[in-house]
PDB file of C-alpha atoms in Angstrom:
ATOM      1  CA  UNK A   1     -18.909   6.962   9.539  1.00 94.00           C
ATOM      2  CA  UNK A   2     -19.287   4.033   6.957  1.00 97.00           C
ATOM      3  CA  UNK A   3     -16.756   2.041   5.132  1.00 98.00           C
ATOM      4  CA  UNK A   4     -18.400   0.419   1.916  1.00 98.00           C
ATOM      5  CA  UNK A   5     -17.331  -1.093  -1.223  1.00 98.00           C
ATOM      6  CA  UNK A   6     -17.097   1.480  -3.767  1.00 98.00           C
ATOM      7  CA  UNK A   7     -18.947   1.688  -6.877  1.00 98.00           C
ATOM      8  CA  UNK A   8     -19.822   4.180  -9.787  1.00 97.00           C
ATOM      9  CA  UNK A   9     -21.399   6.573  -7.505  1.00 98.00           C
ATOM     10  CA  UNK A  10     -18.437   7.330  -5.655  1.00 98.00           C
ATOM     11  CA  UNK A  11     -16.211   8.230  -8.630  1.00 98.00           C
ATOM     12  CA  UNK A  12     -17.041  11.827  -7.768  1.00 98.00           C
ATOM     13  CA  UNK A  13     -14.454  11.508  -4.770  1.00 98.00           C
ATOM     14  CA  UNK A  14     -11.810  10.647  -7.098  1.00 97.00           C
ATOM     15  CA  UNK A  15     -10.275  14.258  -7.499  1.00 97.00           C
ATOM     16  CA  UNK A  16     -10.006  14.663  -3.594  1.00 97.00           C
ATOM     17  CA  UNK A  17      -8.607  10.992  -2.994  1.00 96.00           C
ATOM     18  CA  UNK A  18      -5.637  11.928  -5.447  1.00 94.00           C
ATOM     19  CA  UNK A  19      -4.839  15.283  -3.997  1.00 94.00           C
ATOM     20  CA  UNK A  20      -5.052  13.595  -0.519  1.00 94.00           C
ATOM     21  CA  UNK A  21      -2.455  11.233  -1.557  1.00 90.00           C
ATOM     22  CA  UNK A  22      -0.309  13.756  -3.199  1.00 87.00           C
ATOM     23  CA  UNK A  23      -0.534  16.163  -0.210  1.00 89.00           C
ATOM     24  CA  UNK A  24       0.458  13.155   2.100  1.00 86.00           C
ATOM     25  CA  UNK A  25       3.609  12.366  -0.056  1.00 77.00           C
ATOM     26  CA  UNK A  26       4.757  15.953   0.404  1.00 78.00           C
ATOM     27  CA  UNK A  27       4.052  16.181   4.130  1.00 75.00           C
ATOM     28  CA  UNK A  28       5.744  13.038   4.887  1.00 65.00           C
ATOM     29  CA  UNK A  29       8.407  13.399   2.479  1.00 58.00           C
ATOM     30  CA  UNK A  30       8.417   9.718   1.607  1.00 55.00           C
ATOM     31  CA  UNK A  31       7.873   7.851  -1.527  1.00 53.00           C
ATOM     32  CA  UNK A  32       4.138   7.603  -2.386  1.00 60.00           C
ATOM     33  CA  UNK A  33       3.375   6.977  -6.273  1.00 64.00           C
ATOM     34  CA  UNK A  34       0.914   9.121  -7.687  1.00 73.00           C
ATOM     35  CA  UNK A  35      -2.631   8.341  -8.670  1.00 84.00           C
ATOM     36  CA  UNK A  36      -4.641   9.735 -11.413  1.00 91.00           C
ATOM     37  CA  UNK A  37      -8.310  10.344 -10.752  1.00 95.00           C
ATOM     38  CA  UNK A  38      -9.263   8.347 -13.764  1.00 97.00           C
ATOM     39  CA  UNK A  39      -7.379   5.559 -12.418  1.00 94.00           C
ATOM     40  CA  UNK A  40      -9.085   5.755  -9.201  1.00 96.00           C
ATOM     41  CA  UNK A  41     -12.520   5.924 -10.686  1.00 97.00           C
ATOM     42  CA  UNK A  42     -11.972   2.887 -12.750  1.00 97.00           C
ATOM     43  CA  UNK A  43     -11.095   0.812  -9.518  1.00 97.00           C
ATOM     44  CA  UNK A  44     -14.464   1.932  -7.953  1.00 98.00           C
ATOM     45  CA  UNK A  45     -16.604   1.100 -11.060  1.00 98.00           C
ATOM     46  CA  UNK A  46     -14.965  -2.360 -10.935  1.00 96.00           C
ATOM     47  CA  UNK A  47     -15.718  -3.207  -7.431  1.00 96.00           C
ATOM     48  CA  UNK A  48     -12.015  -2.737  -6.496  1.00 97.00           C
ATOM     49  CA  UNK A  49     -11.901  -0.439  -3.962  1.00 97.00           C
ATOM     50  CA  UNK A  50     -13.151   0.717  -0.466  1.00 98.00           C
ATOM     51  CA  UNK A  51     -14.256   4.288   0.619  1.00 98.00           C
ATOM     52  CA  UNK A  52     -14.922   5.739   4.128  1.00 98.00           C
ATOM     53  CA  UNK A  53     -17.392   8.523   4.182  1.00 98.00           C
ATOM     54  CA  UNK A  54     -18.740  10.649   7.066  1.00 98.00           C
ATOM     55  CA  UNK A  55     -22.207  11.875   6.149  1.00 96.00           C
ATOM     56  CA  UNK A  56     -21.090  12.211   2.638  1.00 96.00           C
ATOM     57  CA  UNK A  57     -17.703  13.669   3.343  1.00 98.00           C
ATOM     58  CA  UNK A  58     -14.639  11.818   2.170  1.00 98.00           C
ATOM     59  CA  UNK A  59     -12.674  10.385   5.183  1.00 98.00           C
ATOM     60  CA  UNK A  60     -10.661   7.461   3.560  1.00 98.00           C
ATOM     61  CA  UNK A  61      -9.655   5.211   0.516  1.00 97.00           C
ATOM     62  CA  UNK A  62      -8.007   2.130  -0.550  1.00 95.00           C
ATOM     63  CA  UNK A  63      -8.144  -0.027  -3.681  1.00 95.00           C
ATOM     64  CA  UNK A  64      -6.996  -3.532  -4.917  1.00 96.00           C
ATOM     65  CA  UNK A  65      -4.647  -4.213  -7.891  1.00 93.00           C
ATOM     66  CA  UNK A  66      -4.176  -7.528  -9.802  1.00 92.00           C
ATOM     67  CA  UNK A  67      -0.812  -8.551 -10.975  1.00 90.00           C
ATOM     68  CA  UNK A  68       0.776 -11.625 -12.723  1.00 88.00           C
ATOM     69  CA  UNK A  69      -2.466 -12.804 -14.219  1.00 86.00           C
ATOM     70  CA  UNK A  70      -4.358 -12.875 -10.815  1.00 87.00           C
ATOM     71  CA  UNK A  71      -1.515 -14.665  -8.722  1.00 93.00           C
ATOM     72  CA  UNK A  72      -0.873 -11.577  -6.662  1.00 95.00           C
ATOM     73  CA  UNK A  73      -3.046  -8.848  -5.483  1.00 96.00           C
ATOM     74  CA  UNK A  74      -1.857  -5.484  -3.629  1.00 93.00           C
ATOM     75  CA  UNK A  75      -4.034  -3.293  -1.346  1.00 91.00           C
ATOM     76  CA  UNK A  76      -2.733   0.111  -2.689  1.00 88.00           C
ATOM     77  CA  UNK A  77      -3.344   3.767  -2.206  1.00 87.00           C
ATOM     78  CA  UNK A  78      -4.472   3.585   1.542  1.00 90.00           C
ATOM     79  CA  UNK A  79      -5.193   7.139   2.531  1.00 93.00           C
ATOM     80  CA  UNK A  80      -6.849   8.911   5.292  1.00 96.00           C
ATOM     81  CA  UNK A  81      -7.757  12.607   5.150  1.00 97.00           C
ATOM     82  CA  UNK A  82      -6.318  14.739   7.674  1.00 95.00           C
ATOM     83  CA  UNK A  83      -9.444  15.635   9.316  1.00 96.00           C
ATOM     84  CA  UNK A  84      -9.870  11.995  10.325  1.00 97.00           C
ATOM     85  CA  UNK A  85      -6.536  10.626  11.293  1.00 94.00           C
ATOM     86  CA  UNK A  86      -5.263   9.337  14.713  1.00 93.00           C
ATOM     87  CA  UNK A  87      -8.838   7.683  15.274  1.00 96.00           C
ATOM     88  CA  UNK A  88      -7.845   4.260  13.940  1.00 94.00           C
ATOM     89  CA  UNK A  89      -9.541   4.898  10.524  1.00 96.00           C
ATOM     90  CA  UNK A  90      -6.745   3.560   8.475  1.00 93.00           C
ATOM     91  CA  UNK A  91      -6.936   0.237  10.504  1.00 93.00           C
ATOM     92  CA  UNK A  92     -10.659  -0.211   9.776  1.00 97.00           C
ATOM     93  CA  UNK A  93     -10.205   0.470   5.933  1.00 97.00           C
ATOM     94  CA  UNK A  94      -7.161  -1.867   6.005  1.00 95.00           C
ATOM     95  CA  UNK A  95      -9.256  -4.722   7.628  1.00 95.00           C
ATOM     96  CA  UNK A  96     -12.169  -4.294   5.000  1.00 97.00           C
ATOM     97  CA  UNK A  97     -10.199  -4.139   2.048  1.00 96.00           C
ATOM     98  CA  UNK A  98      -8.096  -7.094   3.106  1.00 96.00           C
ATOM     99  CA  UNK A  99     -11.406  -8.889   3.825  1.00 96.00           C
ATOM    100  CA  UNK A 100     -12.490  -7.876   0.451  1.00 97.00           C
ATOM    101  CA  UNK A 101      -9.271  -8.977  -1.318  1.00 96.00           C
ATOM    102  CA  UNK A 102      -9.711 -12.569   0.362  1.00 95.00           C
ATOM    103  CA  UNK A 103     -13.030 -13.113  -0.684  1.00 95.00           C
ATOM    104  CA  UNK A 104     -12.966 -11.802  -4.320  1.00 95.00           C
ATOM    105  CA  UNK A 105      -9.512 -13.332  -4.904  1.00 95.00           C
ATOM    106  CA  UNK A 106      -9.182 -16.286  -2.491  1.00 94.00           C
ATOM    107  CA  UNK A 107      -6.174 -17.954  -4.154  1.00 94.00           C
ATOM    108  CA  UNK A 108      -3.854 -14.990  -4.718  1.00 96.00           C
ATOM    109  CA  UNK A 109      -0.999 -13.975  -2.479  1.00 95.00           C
ATOM    110  CA  UNK A 110      -1.632 -10.234  -1.051  1.00 96.00           C
ATOM    111  CA  UNK A 111       1.559  -8.197  -0.976  1.00 93.00           C
ATOM    112  CA  UNK A 112       2.299  -4.591  -0.035  1.00 89.00           C
ATOM    113  CA  UNK A 113       5.455  -2.142  -0.456  1.00 87.00           C
ATOM    114  CA  UNK A 114       5.468   0.758   1.907  1.00 83.00           C
ATOM    115  CA  UNK A 115       7.734   3.180   3.788  1.00 79.00           C
ATOM    116  CA  UNK A 116       4.976   3.843   6.193  1.00 78.00           C
ATOM    117  CA  UNK A 117       5.760   2.197   9.572  1.00 82.00           C
ATOM    118  CA  UNK A 118       1.837   2.366  10.442  1.00 83.00           C
ATOM    119  CA  UNK A 119       1.092   0.494   7.365  1.00 84.00           C
ATOM    120  CA  UNK A 120       3.751  -2.224   8.162  1.00 87.00           C
ATOM    121  CA  UNK A 121       2.218  -2.632  11.558  1.00 87.00           C
ATOM    122  CA  UNK A 122      -1.321  -2.879   9.868  1.00 89.00           C
ATOM    123  CA  UNK A 123       0.003  -5.472   7.523  1.00 90.00           C
ATOM    124  CA  UNK A 124       1.814  -7.543  10.269  1.00 90.00           C
ATOM    125  CA  UNK A 125      -1.389  -7.558  12.138  1.00 89.00           C
ATOM    126  CA  UNK A 126      -3.141  -9.105   9.235  1.00 91.00           C
ATOM    127  CA  UNK A 127      -0.673 -11.863   8.671  1.00 91.00           C
ATOM    128  CA  UNK A 128       1.472 -10.268   6.206  1.00 92.00           C
ATOM    129  CA  UNK A 129       5.371 -10.994   6.682  1.00 91.00           C
ATOM    130  CA  UNK A 130       8.304  -8.986   5.475  1.00 89.00           C
ATOM    131  CA  UNK A 131       9.761 -10.612   2.483  1.00 91.00           C
ATOM    132  CA  UNK A 132      12.566  -9.718  -0.193  1.00 89.00           C
ATOM    133  CA  UNK A 133      11.406  -8.047  -3.630  1.00 90.00           C
ATOM    134  CA  UNK A 134      12.164 -11.417  -5.344  1.00 89.00           C
ATOM    135  CA  UNK A 135       9.083 -13.028  -3.659  1.00 91.00           C
ATOM    136  CA  UNK A 136       6.888 -10.354  -5.013  1.00 91.00           C
ATOM    137  CA  UNK A 137       5.207 -10.123  -8.444  1.00 90.00           C
ATOM    138  CA  UNK A 138       7.582  -9.798 -11.305  1.00 88.00           C
ATOM    139  CA  UNK A 139       4.982  -8.237 -13.190  1.00 89.00           C
ATOM    140  CA  UNK A 140       6.770  -5.282 -15.113  1.00 88.00           C
ATOM    141  CA  UNK A 141       3.807  -2.933 -15.242  1.00 84.00           C
ATOM    142  CA  UNK A 142       3.697  -3.087 -11.144  1.00 87.00           C
ATOM    143  CA  UNK A 143       7.125  -1.706 -10.857  1.00 87.00           C
ATOM    144  CA  UNK A 144       6.549   0.705 -13.632  1.00 84.00           C
ATOM    145  CA  UNK A 145       4.095   2.255 -11.455  1.00 80.00           C
ATOM    146  CA  UNK A 146       6.898   3.383  -9.114  1.00 84.00           C
ATOM    147  CA  UNK A 147       8.442   5.626 -11.849  1.00 83.00           C
ATOM    148  CA  UNK A 148       6.305   8.609  -9.976  1.00 77.00           C
ATOM    149  CA  UNK A 149       7.910   7.995  -6.565  1.00 79.00           C
ATOM    150  CA  UNK A 150      10.823  10.204  -5.434  1.00 78.00           C
ATOM    151  CA  UNK A 151      12.761   7.116  -4.503  1.00 81.00           C
ATOM    152  CA  UNK A 152      12.345   5.507  -7.771  1.00 85.00           C
ATOM    153  CA  UNK A 153      16.263   5.967  -8.372  1.00 87.00           C
ATOM    154  CA  UNK A 154      17.023   3.891  -5.445  1.00 85.00           C
ATOM    155  CA  UNK A 155      15.017   0.974  -6.914  1.00 87.00           C
ATOM    156  CA  UNK A 156      16.647   1.184 -10.305  1.00 89.00           C
ATOM    157  CA  UNK A 157      20.289   1.360  -8.999  1.00 88.00           C
ATOM    158  CA  UNK A 158      19.723  -1.836  -6.929  1.00 86.00           C
ATOM    159  CA  UNK A 159      18.505  -3.657 -10.097  1.00 86.00           C
ATOM    160  CA  UNK A 160      14.995  -3.806  -8.278  1.00 84.00           C
ATOM    161  CA  UNK A 161      16.295  -5.819  -5.398  1.00 82.00           C
ATOM    162  CA  UNK A 162      15.768  -3.108  -2.650  1.00 82.00           C
ATOM    163  CA  UNK A 163      14.286   0.399  -1.961  1.00 85.00           C
ATOM    164  CA  UNK A 164      13.345   2.316   1.002  1.00 82.00           C
ATOM    165  CA  UNK A 165       9.954   0.547   0.819  1.00 85.00           C
ATOM    166  CA  UNK A 166       9.704  -2.690   2.877  1.00 88.00           C
ATOM    167  CA  UNK A 167       7.884  -5.600   0.789  1.00 90.00           C
ATOM    168  CA  UNK A 168       5.408  -7.632   2.782  1.00 92.00           C
ATOM    169  CA  UNK A 169       3.179 -10.883   1.695  1.00 95.00           C
ATOM    170  CA  UNK A 170       0.341 -12.616   2.975  1.00 95.00           C
ATOM    171  CA  UNK A 171       0.400 -16.039   1.352  1.00 94.00           C
ATOM    172  CA  UNK A 172      -3.070 -17.929   1.802  1.00 92.00           C
ATOM    173  CA  UNK A 173      -1.317 -21.326   1.679  1.00 88.00           C
ATOM    174  CA  UNK A 174       0.538 -20.389   4.881  1.00 81.00           C
ATOM    175  CA  UNK A 175      -0.841 -19.539   8.352  1.00 59.00           C
ATOM    176  CA  UNK A 176       1.199 -16.126   8.658  1.00 53.00           C
ATOM    177  CA  UNK A 177      -0.690 -14.996  11.769  1.00 51.00           C
ATOM    178  CA  UNK A 178       1.649 -16.726  14.175  1.00 50.00           C
ATOM    179  CA  UNK A 179       4.750 -15.896  12.266  1.00 46.00           C
ATOM    180  CA  UNK A 180       4.067 -12.367  12.183  1.00 47.00           C
ATOM    181  CA  UNK A 181       2.577 -12.131  15.403  1.00 49.00           C
ATOM    182  CA  UNK A 182       5.658 -10.805  17.567  1.00 49.00           C
ATOM    183  CA  UNK A 183       6.698  -8.311  15.111  1.00 54.00           C
ATOM    184  CA  UNK A 184       6.785  -4.958  16.801  1.00 60.00           C
ATOM    185  CA  UNK A 185       6.887  -1.392  15.167  1.00 61.00           C
ATOM    186  CA  UNK A 186      10.257  -0.823  16.591  1.00 66.00           C
ATOM    187  CA  UNK A 187      11.585  -3.579  14.357  1.00 64.00           C
ATOM    188  CA  UNK A 188      10.396  -1.733  11.197  1.00 64.00           C
ATOM    189  CA  UNK A 189      11.784   1.487  12.485  1.00 67.00           C
ATOM    190  CA  UNK A 190      15.196  -0.006  12.635  1.00 68.00           C
ATOM    191  CA  UNK A 191      14.716  -1.620   9.152  1.00 66.00           C
ATOM    192  CA  UNK A 192      13.622   1.729   7.971  1.00 64.00           C
ATOM    193  CA  UNK A 193      16.335   3.581   9.426  1.00 68.00           C
ATOM    194  CA  UNK A 194      19.043   0.952   7.965  1.00 67.00           C
ATOM    195  CA  UNK A 195      17.726   1.544   4.343  1.00 62.00           C
ATOM    196  CA  UNK A 196      17.680   5.270   4.853  1.00 63.00           C
ATOM    197  CA  UNK A 197      21.251   5.691   6.064  1.00 67.00           C
ATOM    198  CA  UNK A 198      22.411   2.905   3.206  1.00 62.00           C
ATOM    199  CA  UNK A 199      20.656   4.711   0.238  1.00 61.00           C
ATOM    200  CA  UNK A 200      20.121   8.384   1.418  1.00 62.00           C
ATOM    201  CA  UNK A 201      23.912   8.922   2.245  1.00 57.00           C
ATOM    202  CA  UNK A 202      24.722   7.783  -0.983  1.00 53.00           C
ATOM    203  CA  UNK A 203      22.682  10.512  -2.548  1.00 52.00           C
ATOM    204  CA  UNK A 204      24.335  13.192  -0.460  1.00 49.00           C
ATOM    205  CA  UNK A 205      27.753  12.375  -1.775  1.00 48.00           C
TER     206      UNK A 205
END
């Protein structure tokens, strides 16, 4: 297994990456914004992505996105192919893309919004801390990207203040490691349950 910074030679995997992301959203029944192969390919060509390969077979992927004129970056589209799940690959990819983000954009705040408990735990281990959406980028183009998510109506009716996703932030000016060290997965589960009860019950009425 190799995890490398993607380049133009890896664009041949763009279709299977997008298909894997879409399939995961349907299986999990959670909000994952759709990506187009052309968009993913551009990330690879610009050196803003990480790909995991097993003797040439696609195993996992994640990319970097810049927002707010470089003040913020996000590690987005983290996905592991079903054949390679439950072996710790997501954690390894997350570590590599996070290190690459910090090297390429050392002054930028790194943020994430996700409904996935595993991703929340990975973020916490890297030093992210849960924050309100107001502490994330106000770049409209970022939030426009949520339109393909099945929970977009929740985001709009709360005037972009809250959604089923949890916002998390790593600020390079602060040492978030100690602050988030004790955050356990059970805490994120409780937070997720509260949001689901709050918003999804409204949908059923």
